[in-house]
Each structure stands twice: as C-alpha cells, then as structure tokens.
Amino acid sequence: MEEVRIGPKASPRATHRKDRSFASASSPRFSARDERFMRRALTLARRALGSTSPNPMVGAVITRGGRVLGEGYHHAAGRPHAEIEALRDAARRGRPSVAGATLYVTLEPCCTQGLTPPCVDAVLRAGIAKVFVAAVDPNPSHSGRGLDQLSRAGVKVAVGLLAPESMRLNEAFNHWIVERTPFVTVKAAMTLDGKIATATGESQWITGEKARASSMRLRGEVDAILVGVNTVLLDNPRLSFRSGSSRRGAARRRGAPLRRVVLDSSARTPADARVLEPAAGHETIIVTTRSAPAARVKRLAARATVWRSPGRSGRVSLSWLMNKLGREGVTHLLVEGGGEVNASFLLEGRAHRVALFYAPKILGGATAKRGVGGKGARDLGDAIRLGDPEWRRVGKDLFVTARINADSPECENGRDVRSEGQDAAG
C-alpha cells in the first residue's frame, strides 16, 4: 500500500507484466491454514473501517511454523502501515527476529517513500521468506512494483488469496485512487412500496431504532454525506455523526472532518438550518450555482463553505462536483436523498452502490415521496442492474446493499447474510 498523496488522476499505464516470477491467484493452491491467517489479516484491517481515508484498510499477520509471531493493521493516514505494526507487535511479544517467517498481508506492500517509509524495505530487512498478498495495489502508478521488488530479492510471493474479500473491503479507495472521484453509495429508508415520506413530507420515522442506528454507522464509514436543499427545508437534519453508535466512530472523527454537502442551486438554505450549526469534526459545504443571488450566497458563506458550480442549466453540475470532491480527498460519498437527488446520481450513472432500508409498512398514494424520482426507465432493458445483493434483517426492518451495474451474471444471485435482530453494519 502506498501512502496516498492527493493529486491528479493516476495514469492508466499498464503495470502488470506477464513475466513476473511471483505466483498468481490460481497457482499455487492455497491451504486452509493460509486462508485462516489471511482471514485474520482481513479481520484486523476491518478494525480501521472509517479511519484510514484517504488510505485503504490493510491488515497483516506474521507466522512461523503455523504460529502467529505478530500482527497489526493500518490505523490512520500518516501512521505506520500494517506490515510495520505487525513487525512491532512481534518485537513486543518477545520475537524481535522474524527471519524466515511468512507474512500475510491484505494489500501489496508499498515500495516508495510517502508519509511513511517503504514497507518493502522493512520486510526485506526483517528477513521475511514468503509473502502472501490478497490484492495488488490498484494505483496504476504503483501496481505490482512492490511485488516485483520482493520477488527479485528472493522472497517467495503468492498473490490472490481471498482477493475478492480484500477488494470489497477497499472498494471505495480502489475506485478513488484510479478515477480520482468519490465512490458513491446511495442510501434511503423506505416503506415496502418505495416511499420515503408521506405526501405532506412526514418521514420520521419510517424505519425502527435498530435500522436508524445501523444507518448512523454507515456515516462513520464515509468521508462526506450529501443531501438536496429540499431535504434541509423539509426535515432540517443535522447530518452529523454520533460516535456513540459505533466503536470506530471516535477515531474516524478525530481524523479528516466529516463533510456535510448540500446541493442548493439557488442558495435557499435557511440561516438557522441545523446543518449550519457548528459540530465537532464536521464541515458543511453548500454547493450553489453562479446564478444564485449574491446576498444569499454571502449570508451562507458566513456560516459554511460555499462552492459555486459552473453550468448554464441553473443546476449544480454533478460532474464538476464529483471531480472537486475527489480533489479534496473525498474517497467515499454517502448520498441521503431525497428522491430527486437519488435519481440524479442513479440515473446519470454516478452511483456505485445502494444501501436501502425497508420497513414493513405501505404508504401508498400517488403523491407520497418516492425513494427514487426522476423520469425513470422507459422499458425494463433500461432498468438499473444491481449485482451481488446482500440482504440483512435489522430488527423488524430489512436492509439490502448491492453494487450497481455489475457485469457478471452470477453476481445477480443474492444472499441472506444476517438473521433477525442483528444489525446491518459493524
């Protein structure tokens, strides 16, 4: 893993050479013990969920003769990487020498100087004899270089052990590091007939307490939350993250601030809106347009950061906004509606995952607020395809998350991953 420096979009140059000497995902066959240690490394990596941005989550385990010598994970950007934490843990356990040992790491070790020294150098100095890597670094500028250096130095390298799990863990980072735009998750809480509010705008509360707590935890895993101004006018939300709902939250909010983004083309956000209230570890960004009244913009600028989007339609340019958020280091954006904003991201192809909570209720009514508005698909062939859905029970409610527009047919098969009463995240 390379320490991330925010800059222009990475060059898509080819970096995976066919003549590499290290093993591929299909060779050799991994043993049950290898899988067990890599799963442990993945478990360690997940401990930092929401705290490493703009870096990926990485875990590492060092073993010899089937016994763990040391283990660790990357806690936050600028802090030691997982490999270094594992080496230090081995020393704390009274095993300062790990020569001849095996390293299991969920992402390719870095080989260049960033905010921290190269991990490849530390691995070589420690005398590690074999390295199992779950996933190759997705950064096109670095991909495979660390593996090459290890292999040329005589270290046995095997790649691909539990690669899908590693890639899923860092799907937001993997997208951002290549595209330099945020990975976008659209989240909504709806009735079974797809309504997020009554015709009069009442929406509190459609889902139960456990679902709302699970929804709050999702906020602790992202860099920014986005809503439209109509949500601000109707619900007056704080869009805050309360760390008490997640054991990971306190660490996350001590890092980069949680950005609260409001799409407000005409600068209609009221001066007393809760989203403008100061909140520890939070930053509010009002995205308006160049045609918004100057007096309103000035009033908002006294309470929040104001970005003025270009464009002639009188609407915020999502393309411009995604590029700007990406440059600001936002790797994962959580879109929380309403229906028209959700539709803009979904129907324009700017969303990558959905996170939907369904309550066992039916509102009905042609004018009740829908979870996804817009013009919709004209025929079934234009419907948005969801891949690899995961269904979970959250108290009395149902939670589903899925990737958008998955290409592989086998990804359409869903699975139930939690039982009644268990939370959807954490």
Short mmCIF file of C-alpha atoms in Angstrom, two decimals:
data_model
loop_
_atom_site.label_atom_id
_atom_site.label_comp_id
_atom_site.label_asym_id
_atom_site.label_seq_id
_atom_site.Cartn_x
_atom_site.Cartn_y
_atom_site.Cartn_z
CA MET A 1 0.00 0.00 0.00
CA GLU A 2 1.35 3.39 -0.99
CA GLU A 3 0.70 6.36 1.31
CA VAL A 4 -1.74 8.45 -0.67
CA ARG A 5 -0.91 11.91 -1.90
CA ILE A 6 -3.89 13.73 -3.36
CA GLY A 7 -3.19 14.78 -6.90
CA PRO A 8 -4.32 14.32 -10.49
CA LYS A 9 -5.95 11.18 -11.80
CA ALA A 10 -3.50 8.28 -11.97
CA SER A 11 -2.13 7.33 -15.35
CA PRO A 12 -3.73 4.15 -16.68
CA ARG A 13 -0.44 2.79 -17.99
CA ALA A 14 -0.05 -0.98 -17.90
CA THR A 15 1.90 -2.25 -14.93
CA HIS A 16 1.04 -5.96 -14.76
CA ARG A 17 3.82 -7.69 -16.67
CA LYS A 18 3.27 -11.25 -17.87
CA ASP A 19 6.81 -12.34 -16.98
CA ARG A 20 6.52 -11.86 -13.23
CA SER A 21 8.03 -14.64 -11.16
CA PHE A 22 5.54 -14.47 -8.30
CA ALA A 23 2.53 -16.77 -8.16
CA SER A 24 -0.92 -15.87 -9.44
CA ALA A 25 -4.24 -16.37 -7.72
CA SER A 26 -4.60 -19.83 -9.29
CA SER A 27 -1.08 -21.04 -8.51
CA PRO A 28 -0.27 -22.35 -6.00
CA ARG A 29 -3.39 -23.77 -4.39
CA PHE A 30 -3.73 -22.07 -1.04
CA SER A 31 -4.04 -24.22 2.07
CA ALA A 32 -6.69 -23.96 4.75
CA ARG A 33 -4.04 -22.61 7.10
CA ASP A 34 -3.08 -19.91 4.61
CA GLU A 35 -6.71 -18.90 4.29
CA ARG A 36 -7.12 -18.80 8.07
CA PHE A 37 -4.21 -16.40 8.53
CA MET A 38 -5.35 -14.17 5.66
CA ARG A 39 -8.85 -14.05 7.13
CA ARG A 40 -7.28 -12.93 10.37
CA ALA A 41 -5.45 -10.17 8.48
CA LEU A 42 -8.74 -9.07 6.91
CA THR A 43 -10.40 -9.03 10.33
CA LEU A 44 -7.62 -6.79 11.62
CA ALA A 45 -7.96 -4.47 8.62
CA ARG A 46 -11.69 -4.01 9.29
CA ARG A 47 -10.92 -2.60 12.72
CA ALA A 48 -9.92 0.63 10.99
CA LEU A 49 -13.16 0.91 9.00
CA GLY A 50 -13.77 4.62 8.51
CA SER A 51 -10.46 5.82 9.98
CA THR A 52 -7.83 5.41 7.24
CA SER A 53 -9.12 7.67 4.44
CA PRO A 54 -7.67 8.60 2.04
CA ASN A 55 -5.66 5.40 2.55
CA PRO A 56 -7.01 1.86 2.25
CA MET A 57 -7.61 -0.52 5.15
CA VAL A 58 -4.82 -3.10 5.47
CA GLY A 59 -4.10 -5.91 7.92
CA ALA A 60 -1.01 -8.12 8.33
CA VAL A 61 -0.07 -11.31 10.17
CA ILE A 62 3.44 -12.78 10.57
CA THR A 63 3.73 -16.51 11.22
CA ARG A 64 6.32 -19.23 11.58
CA GLY A 65 5.54 -22.92 11.78
CA GLY A 66 1.82 -22.22 11.97
CA ARG A 67 2.12 -19.89 14.97
CA VAL A 68 1.47 -16.15 14.97
CA LEU A 69 4.57 -14.10 15.75
CA GLY A 70 2.98 -10.68 15.32
CA GLU A 71 0.01 -8.94 13.76
CA GLY A 72 -1.27 -5.44 13.13
CA TYR A 73 -3.24 -3.10 10.90
CA HIS A 74 -3.03 0.40 9.46
CA HIS A 75 -4.83 2.69 11.91
CA ALA A 76 -4.91 6.03 10.08
CA ALA A 77 -3.27 8.02 7.31
CA GLY A 78 0.23 9.09 8.30
CA ARG A 79 0.60 6.29 10.85
CA PRO A 80 2.63 3.09 10.33
CA HIS A 81 1.37 0.63 7.78
CA ALA A 82 0.08 -2.83 8.67
CA GLU A 83 3.38 -4.59 7.96
CA ILE A 84 5.25 -2.27 10.32
CA GLU A 85 2.63 -2.71 13.03
CA ALA A 86 2.95 -6.49 12.72
CA LEU A 87 6.75 -6.34 12.99
CA ARG A 88 6.49 -4.11 16.06
CA ASP A 89 3.93 -6.44 17.58
CA ALA A 90 6.31 -9.37 17.11
CA ALA A 91 9.01 -7.43 18.99
CA ARG A 92 6.55 -6.66 21.79
CA ARG A 93 5.80 -10.37 22.06
CA GLY A 94 9.48 -11.11 22.57
CA ARG A 95 10.17 -12.20 18.98
CA PRO A 96 12.40 -9.45 17.60
CA SER A 97 13.72 -11.79 14.88
CA VAL A 98 11.23 -12.94 12.25
CA ALA A 99 13.84 -14.18 9.78
CA GLY A 100 12.44 -16.98 7.63
CA ALA A 101 8.86 -16.20 8.66
CA THR A 102 5.77 -15.82 6.45
CA LEU A 103 3.83 -12.58 6.06
CA TYR A 104 0.14 -12.47 5.20
CA VAL A 105 -0.98 -9.01 4.11
CA THR A 106 -4.27 -7.90 2.59
CA LEU A 107 -2.75 -5.43 0.12
CA GLU A 108 0.52 -5.26 -1.75
CA PRO A 109 3.33 -3.73 0.39
CA CYS A 110 4.37 -0.23 -0.67
CA CYS A 111 7.77 0.39 -2.24
CA THR A 112 8.05 4.19 -2.36
CA GLN A 113 8.53 6.91 0.23
CA GLY A 114 5.36 8.73 1.21
CA LEU A 115 4.33 9.97 4.63
CA THR A 116 5.91 6.73 5.87
CA PRO A 117 8.96 4.74 4.64
CA PRO A 118 8.57 1.89 2.11
CA CYS A 119 7.25 -1.31 3.69
CA VAL A 120 9.09 -3.49 1.17
CA ASP A 121 12.40 -2.33 2.66
CA ALA A 122 11.26 -3.21 6.18
CA VAL A 123 10.06 -6.65 5.04
CA LEU A 124 13.41 -7.37 3.40
CA ARG A 125 15.40 -6.14 6.40
CA ALA A 126 13.34 -8.40 8.66
CA GLY A 127 14.28 -11.44 6.60
CA ILE A 128 10.72 -12.47 5.73
CA ALA A 129 10.97 -15.54 3.48
CA LYS A 130 7.46 -15.71 1.98
CA VAL A 131 4.69 -13.17 1.46
CA PHE A 132 1.04 -13.93 0.77
CA VAL A 133 -0.78 -10.91 -0.71
CA ALA A 134 -4.55 -10.78 -1.07
CA ALA A 135 -4.78 -7.93 -3.60
CA VAL A 136 -2.41 -5.97 -5.80
CA ASP A 137 -2.21 -2.21 -5.23
CA PRO A 138 -4.91 -0.71 -7.52
CA ASN A 139 -2.94 2.51 -8.05
CA PRO A 140 -1.77 2.27 -11.70
CA SER A 141 1.39 4.19 -10.80
CA HIS A 142 2.44 1.63 -8.18
CA SER A 143 0.62 -1.59 -9.02
CA GLY A 144 2.93 -4.62 -8.85
CA ARG A 145 6.13 -2.72 -8.11
CA GLY A 146 6.34 -3.86 -4.51
CA LEU A 147 5.72 -7.46 -5.54
CA ASP A 148 8.45 -7.24 -8.17
CA GLN A 149 10.96 -5.91 -5.67
CA LEU A 150 10.21 -8.66 -3.18
CA SER A 151 10.41 -11.34 -5.84
CA ARG A 152 13.70 -10.05 -7.26
CA ALA A 153 15.16 -10.06 -3.74
CA GLY A 154 14.42 -13.78 -3.43
CA VAL A 155 11.22 -13.59 -1.37
CA LYS A 156 8.56 -16.10 -2.40
CA VAL A 157 5.39 -14.20 -3.26
CA ALA A 158 1.89 -15.60 -3.72
CA VAL A 159 -0.92 -13.30 -4.84
CA GLY A 160 -4.70 -13.61 -4.81
CA LEU A 161 -5.52 -15.33 -1.53
CA LEU A 162 -9.01 -14.02 -0.62
CA ALA A 163 -8.60 -11.25 -3.21
CA PRO A 164 -12.37 -10.63 -3.62
CA GLU A 165 -12.76 -10.03 0.10
CA SER A 166 -9.87 -7.59 0.11
CA MET A 167 -11.18 -5.74 -2.92
CA ARG A 168 -14.66 -5.49 -1.40
CA LEU A 169 -13.20 -4.10 1.83
CA ASN A 170 -11.50 -1.25 -0.05
CA GLU A 171 -13.92 -0.75 -2.91
CA ALA A 172 -14.23 2.99 -2.25
CA PHE A 173 -10.46 3.52 -2.15
CA ASN A 174 -9.95 1.30 -5.21
CA HIS A 175 -12.33 3.48 -7.21
CA TRP A 176 -10.99 6.81 -5.97
CA ILE A 177 -7.30 6.05 -6.44
CA VAL A 178 -7.89 5.33 -10.15
CA GLU A 179 -10.71 7.73 -11.06
CA ARG A 180 -9.99 10.49 -8.50
CA THR A 181 -13.72 10.86 -7.92
CA PRO A 182 -15.63 9.55 -4.89
CA PHE A 183 -17.16 6.12 -4.69
CA VAL A 184 -20.87 6.92 -4.28
CA THR A 185 -23.32 4.99 -2.12
CA VAL A 186 -27.00 5.97 -2.34
CA LYS A 187 -28.80 5.34 0.96
CA ALA A 188 -32.51 5.53 1.66
CA ALA A 189 -35.04 4.39 4.26
CA MET A 190 -38.31 3.38 2.62
CA THR A 191 -41.61 1.58 3.02
CA LEU A 192 -42.09 -1.66 1.09
CA ASP A 193 -43.73 0.33 -1.72
CA GLY A 194 -40.69 2.57 -2.06
CA LYS A 195 -41.90 5.69 -0.23
CA ILE A 196 -39.55 7.81 1.87
CA ALA A 197 -42.22 10.22 3.18
CA THR A 198 -45.93 10.90 3.12
CA ALA A 199 -47.48 13.35 0.69
CA THR A 200 -47.14 16.02 3.40
CA GLY A 201 -43.42 15.27 3.83
CA GLU A 202 -43.59 13.35 7.13
CA SER A 203 -40.73 10.84 7.32
CA GLN A 204 -39.75 10.47 10.98
CA TRP A 205 -39.62 7.64 11.49
CA ILE A 206 -40.23 5.11 8.73
CA THR A 207 -37.70 2.55 10.00
CA GLY A 208 -37.10 1.32 13.53
CA GLU A 209 -34.46 2.26 16.06
CA LYS A 210 -32.04 -0.53 15.12
CA ALA A 211 -32.17 0.39 11.46
CA ARG A 212 -31.51 4.03 12.30
CA ALA A 213 -28.51 3.05 14.43
CA SER A 214 -27.21 0.94 11.57
CA SER A 215 -27.71 3.86 9.21
CA MET A 216 -25.71 6.08 11.55
CA ARG A 217 -22.83 3.63 11.44
CA LEU A 218 -22.73 3.96 7.67
CA ARG A 219 -21.98 7.65 8.18
CA GLY A 220 -18.94 6.68 10.22
CA GLU A 221 -17.50 4.81 7.24
CA VAL A 222 -17.59 7.65 4.68
CA ASP A 223 -15.89 10.98 4.10
CA ALA A 224 -18.97 13.02 3.18
CA ILE A 225 -22.78 12.98 3.30
CA LEU A 226 -24.83 14.68 0.58
CA VAL A 227 -28.46 15.81 0.51
CA GLY A 228 -30.53 18.20 -1.56
CA VAL A 229 -31.81 21.51 -0.23
CA ASN A 230 -35.38 20.18 -0.15
CA THR A 231 -34.32 17.67 2.50
CA VAL A 232 -32.90 20.56 4.53
CA LEU A 233 -36.11 22.56 4.14
CA LEU A 234 -38.43 19.65 4.99
CA ASP A 235 -36.50 17.69 7.65
CA ASN A 236 -33.93 20.21 8.92
CA PRO A 237 -31.36 17.44 9.60
CA ARG A 238 -28.02 17.92 11.33
CA LEU A 239 -26.33 15.34 9.09
CA SER A 240 -23.98 14.68 11.96
CA PHE A 241 -22.23 11.52 13.07
CA ARG A 242 -22.67 10.46 16.67
CA SER A 243 -19.69 8.34 17.68
CA GLY A 244 -21.66 6.62 20.42
CA SER A 245 -23.29 4.49 17.73
CA SER A 246 -20.00 2.95 16.64
CA ARG A 247 -16.85 1.87 18.42
CA ARG A 248 -14.98 3.01 15.33
CA GLY A 249 -16.52 6.45 15.23
CA ALA A 250 -14.39 8.38 17.67
CA ALA A 251 -11.18 7.54 15.83
CA ARG A 252 -12.79 8.38 12.48
CA ARG A 253 -13.93 11.82 13.50
CA ARG A 254 -10.57 12.69 15.07
CA GLY A 255 -9.15 12.41 11.57
CA ALA A 256 -10.44 14.21 8.49
CA PRO A 257 -13.71 16.06 9.13
CA LEU A 258 -16.99 14.53 8.04
CA ARG A 259 -18.16 16.80 5.24
CA ARG A 260 -21.85 17.64 5.03
CA VAL A 261 -22.70 18.61 1.44
CA VAL A 262 -25.96 20.33 0.45
CA LEU A 263 -26.97 20.74 -3.19
CA ASP A 264 -28.59 24.18 -3.20
CA SER A 265 -28.51 25.79 -6.63
CA SER A 266 -30.37 28.93 -5.52
CA ALA A 267 -28.85 29.28 -2.01
CA ARG A 268 -32.15 28.64 -0.24
CA THR A 269 -30.67 27.00 2.88
CA PRO A 270 -32.07 28.92 5.89
CA ALA A 271 -29.64 30.74 8.16
CA ASP A 272 -30.93 28.75 11.13
CA ALA A 273 -30.68 25.34 9.46
CA ARG A 274 -29.22 22.67 11.74
CA VAL A 275 -26.74 21.65 9.08
CA LEU A 276 -25.09 25.05 9.53
CA GLU A 277 -24.64 24.56 13.27
CA PRO A 278 -21.02 24.00 14.35
CA ALA A 279 -20.28 20.34 15.11
CA ALA A 280 -17.00 18.89 16.29
CA GLY A 281 -15.25 17.11 13.47
CA HIS A 282 -17.75 18.24 10.84
CA GLU A 283 -17.61 20.66 7.93
CA THR A 284 -20.57 21.97 5.93
CA ILE A 285 -20.33 22.70 2.21
CA ILE A 286 -23.18 24.44 0.39
CA VAL A 287 -22.96 23.82 -3.35
CA THR A 288 -24.76 26.51 -5.25
CA THR A 289 -24.57 27.92 -8.77
CA ARG A 290 -23.20 31.10 -10.24
CA SER A 291 -26.76 32.30 -10.81
CA ALA A 292 -27.66 32.14 -7.10
CA PRO A 293 -28.48 35.55 -5.54
CA ALA A 294 -25.28 37.14 -4.24
CA ALA A 295 -26.86 38.25 -0.95
CA ARG A 296 -27.95 34.71 -0.10
CA VAL A 297 -24.55 33.32 -1.03
CA LYS A 298 -22.82 35.88 1.19
CA ARG A 299 -25.11 35.01 4.11
CA LEU A 300 -24.34 31.28 3.75
CA ALA A 301 -20.62 31.90 3.34
CA ALA A 302 -20.56 33.34 6.85
CA ARG A 303 -21.72 30.00 8.26
CA ALA A 304 -20.31 27.41 5.86
CA THR A 305 -18.01 26.75 2.93
CA VAL A 306 -19.72 27.73 -0.33
CA TRP A 307 -18.81 26.20 -3.68
CA ARG A 308 -20.28 27.76 -6.82
CA SER A 309 -20.82 25.27 -9.60
CA PRO A 310 -20.42 26.20 -13.26
CA GLY A 311 -23.14 25.41 -15.76
CA ARG A 312 -25.92 27.04 -17.71
CA SER A 313 -28.90 24.93 -16.64
CA GLY A 314 -29.31 26.54 -13.25
CA ARG A 315 -28.48 23.22 -11.62
CA VAL A 316 -25.35 22.02 -9.90
CA SER A 317 -23.08 20.09 -12.23
CA LEU A 318 -22.58 16.67 -10.65
CA SER A 319 -19.61 16.01 -12.90
CA TRP A 320 -17.89 19.16 -11.66
CA LEU A 321 -18.82 18.38 -8.07
CA MET A 322 -17.52 14.79 -8.16
CA ASN A 323 -14.20 15.96 -9.55
CA LYS A 324 -13.90 18.69 -6.92
CA LEU A 325 -14.77 16.33 -4.06
CA GLY A 326 -12.23 13.85 -5.39
CA ARG A 327 -9.51 16.51 -5.42
CA GLU A 328 -10.46 17.34 -1.83
CA GLY A 329 -9.72 13.75 -0.80
CA VAL A 330 -13.31 12.51 -0.52
CA THR A 331 -12.99 8.82 -1.35
CA HIS A 332 -16.49 7.74 -0.29
CA LEU A 333 -19.66 9.84 -0.59
CA LEU A 334 -22.95 8.83 1.04
CA VAL A 335 -25.98 10.28 -0.77
CA GLU A 336 -29.02 10.50 1.51
CA GLY A 337 -31.67 11.77 -0.88
CA GLY A 338 -34.45 12.80 -1.30
CA GLY A 339 -35.87 11.12 -4.31
CA GLU A 340 -34.79 13.59 -6.99
CA VAL A 341 -31.21 13.77 -5.75
CA ASN A 342 -31.10 9.97 -5.52
CA ALA A 343 -32.41 9.76 -9.08
CA SER A 344 -29.79 12.20 -10.33
CA PHE A 345 -26.97 10.00 -9.07
CA LEU A 346 -28.56 6.69 -10.03
CA LEU A 347 -29.96 7.56 -13.44
CA GLU A 348 -26.90 9.54 -14.52
CA GLY A 349 -24.66 6.59 -13.70
CA ARG A 350 -22.79 8.32 -10.87
CA ALA A 351 -23.64 5.86 -8.08
CA HIS A 352 -21.73 2.66 -7.39
CA ARG A 353 -23.63 1.02 -4.52
CA VAL A 354 -27.05 1.24 -2.91
CA ALA A 355 -27.80 0.84 0.80
CA LEU A 356 -31.55 0.58 1.28
CA PHE A 357 -33.57 0.07 4.45
CA TYR A 358 -37.11 -1.25 4.06
CA ALA A 359 -39.75 -1.01 6.80
CA PRO A 360 -42.70 -3.45 6.85
CA LYS A 361 -45.11 -0.65 6.02
CA ILE A 362 -47.05 0.54 2.98
CA LEU A 363 -47.88 4.21 2.48
CA GLY A 364 -49.41 4.21 -0.99
CA GLY A 365 -50.57 7.38 -2.65
CA ALA A 366 -49.53 8.90 -5.95
CA THR A 367 -48.12 12.00 -4.26
CA ALA A 368 -46.18 10.31 -1.44
CA LYS A 369 -42.44 10.94 -1.73
CA ARG A 370 -40.56 8.24 -3.61
CA GLY A 371 -37.10 6.94 -2.81
CA VAL A 372 -36.06 7.39 -6.44
CA GLY A 373 -37.72 10.07 -8.52
CA GLY A 374 -36.76 11.35 -11.93
CA LYS A 375 -38.26 10.16 -15.21
CA GLY A 376 -37.29 6.54 -14.61
CA ALA A 377 -36.58 3.80 -17.12
CA ARG A 378 -38.73 3.69 -20.26
CA ASP A 379 -38.53 -0.09 -20.53
CA LEU A 380 -37.17 -2.99 -18.48
CA GLY A 381 -34.00 -3.10 -20.53
CA ASP A 382 -33.09 0.33 -19.18
CA ALA A 383 -33.52 -0.67 -15.54
CA ILE A 384 -30.52 -0.18 -13.27
CA ARG A 385 -28.96 -3.58 -12.62
CA LEU A 386 -27.78 -4.47 -9.14
CA GLY A 387 -25.07 -7.04 -8.53
CA ASP A 388 -24.26 -9.28 -5.58
CA PRO A 389 -27.06 -8.10 -3.29
CA GLU A 390 -26.75 -8.80 0.42
CA TRP A 391 -29.97 -8.97 2.44
CA ARG A 392 -29.95 -8.45 6.21
CA ARG A 393 -32.58 -8.26 8.90
CA VAL A 394 -32.23 -5.23 11.16
CA GLY A 395 -34.73 -5.56 13.92
CA LYS A 396 -38.11 -5.61 12.15
CA ASP A 397 -36.72 -3.89 9.07
CA LEU A 398 -34.84 -5.23 6.04
CA PHE A 399 -31.54 -3.92 4.72
CA VAL A 400 -30.15 -4.56 1.24
CA THR A 401 -26.87 -3.40 -0.21
CA ALA A 402 -25.69 -4.11 -3.74
CA ARG A 403 -23.27 -2.92 -6.39
CA ILE A 404 -24.72 -1.07 -9.35
CA ASN A 405 -24.49 -2.30 -12.94
CA ALA A 406 -22.46 -5.42 -12.20
CA ASP A 407 -21.44 -7.09 -15.46
CA SER A 408 -21.20 -10.72 -14.37
CA PRO A 409 -24.49 -12.68 -14.43
CA GLU A 410 -23.50 -14.70 -11.39
CA CYS A 411 -23.49 -11.51 -9.31
CA GLU A 412 -27.28 -11.34 -9.60
CA ASN A 413 -27.63 -14.15 -7.07
CA GLY A 414 -28.45 -12.60 -3.71
CA ARG A 415 -27.70 -13.95 -0.26
CA ASP A 416 -29.09 -13.53 3.22
CA VAL A 417 -26.11 -12.75 5.47
CA ARG A 418 -27.70 -11.84 8.81
CA SER A 419 -30.52 -13.18 10.93
CA GLU A 420 -33.43 -11.48 12.70
CA GLY A 421 -32.37 -8.85 15.20
CA GLN A 422 -28.78 -8.43 14.05
CA ASP A 423 -27.52 -5.05 12.91
CA ALA A 424 -26.61 -4.32 9.31
CA ALA A 425 -23.16 -2.96 9.94
CA GLY A 426 -20.36 -3.19 12.43
#
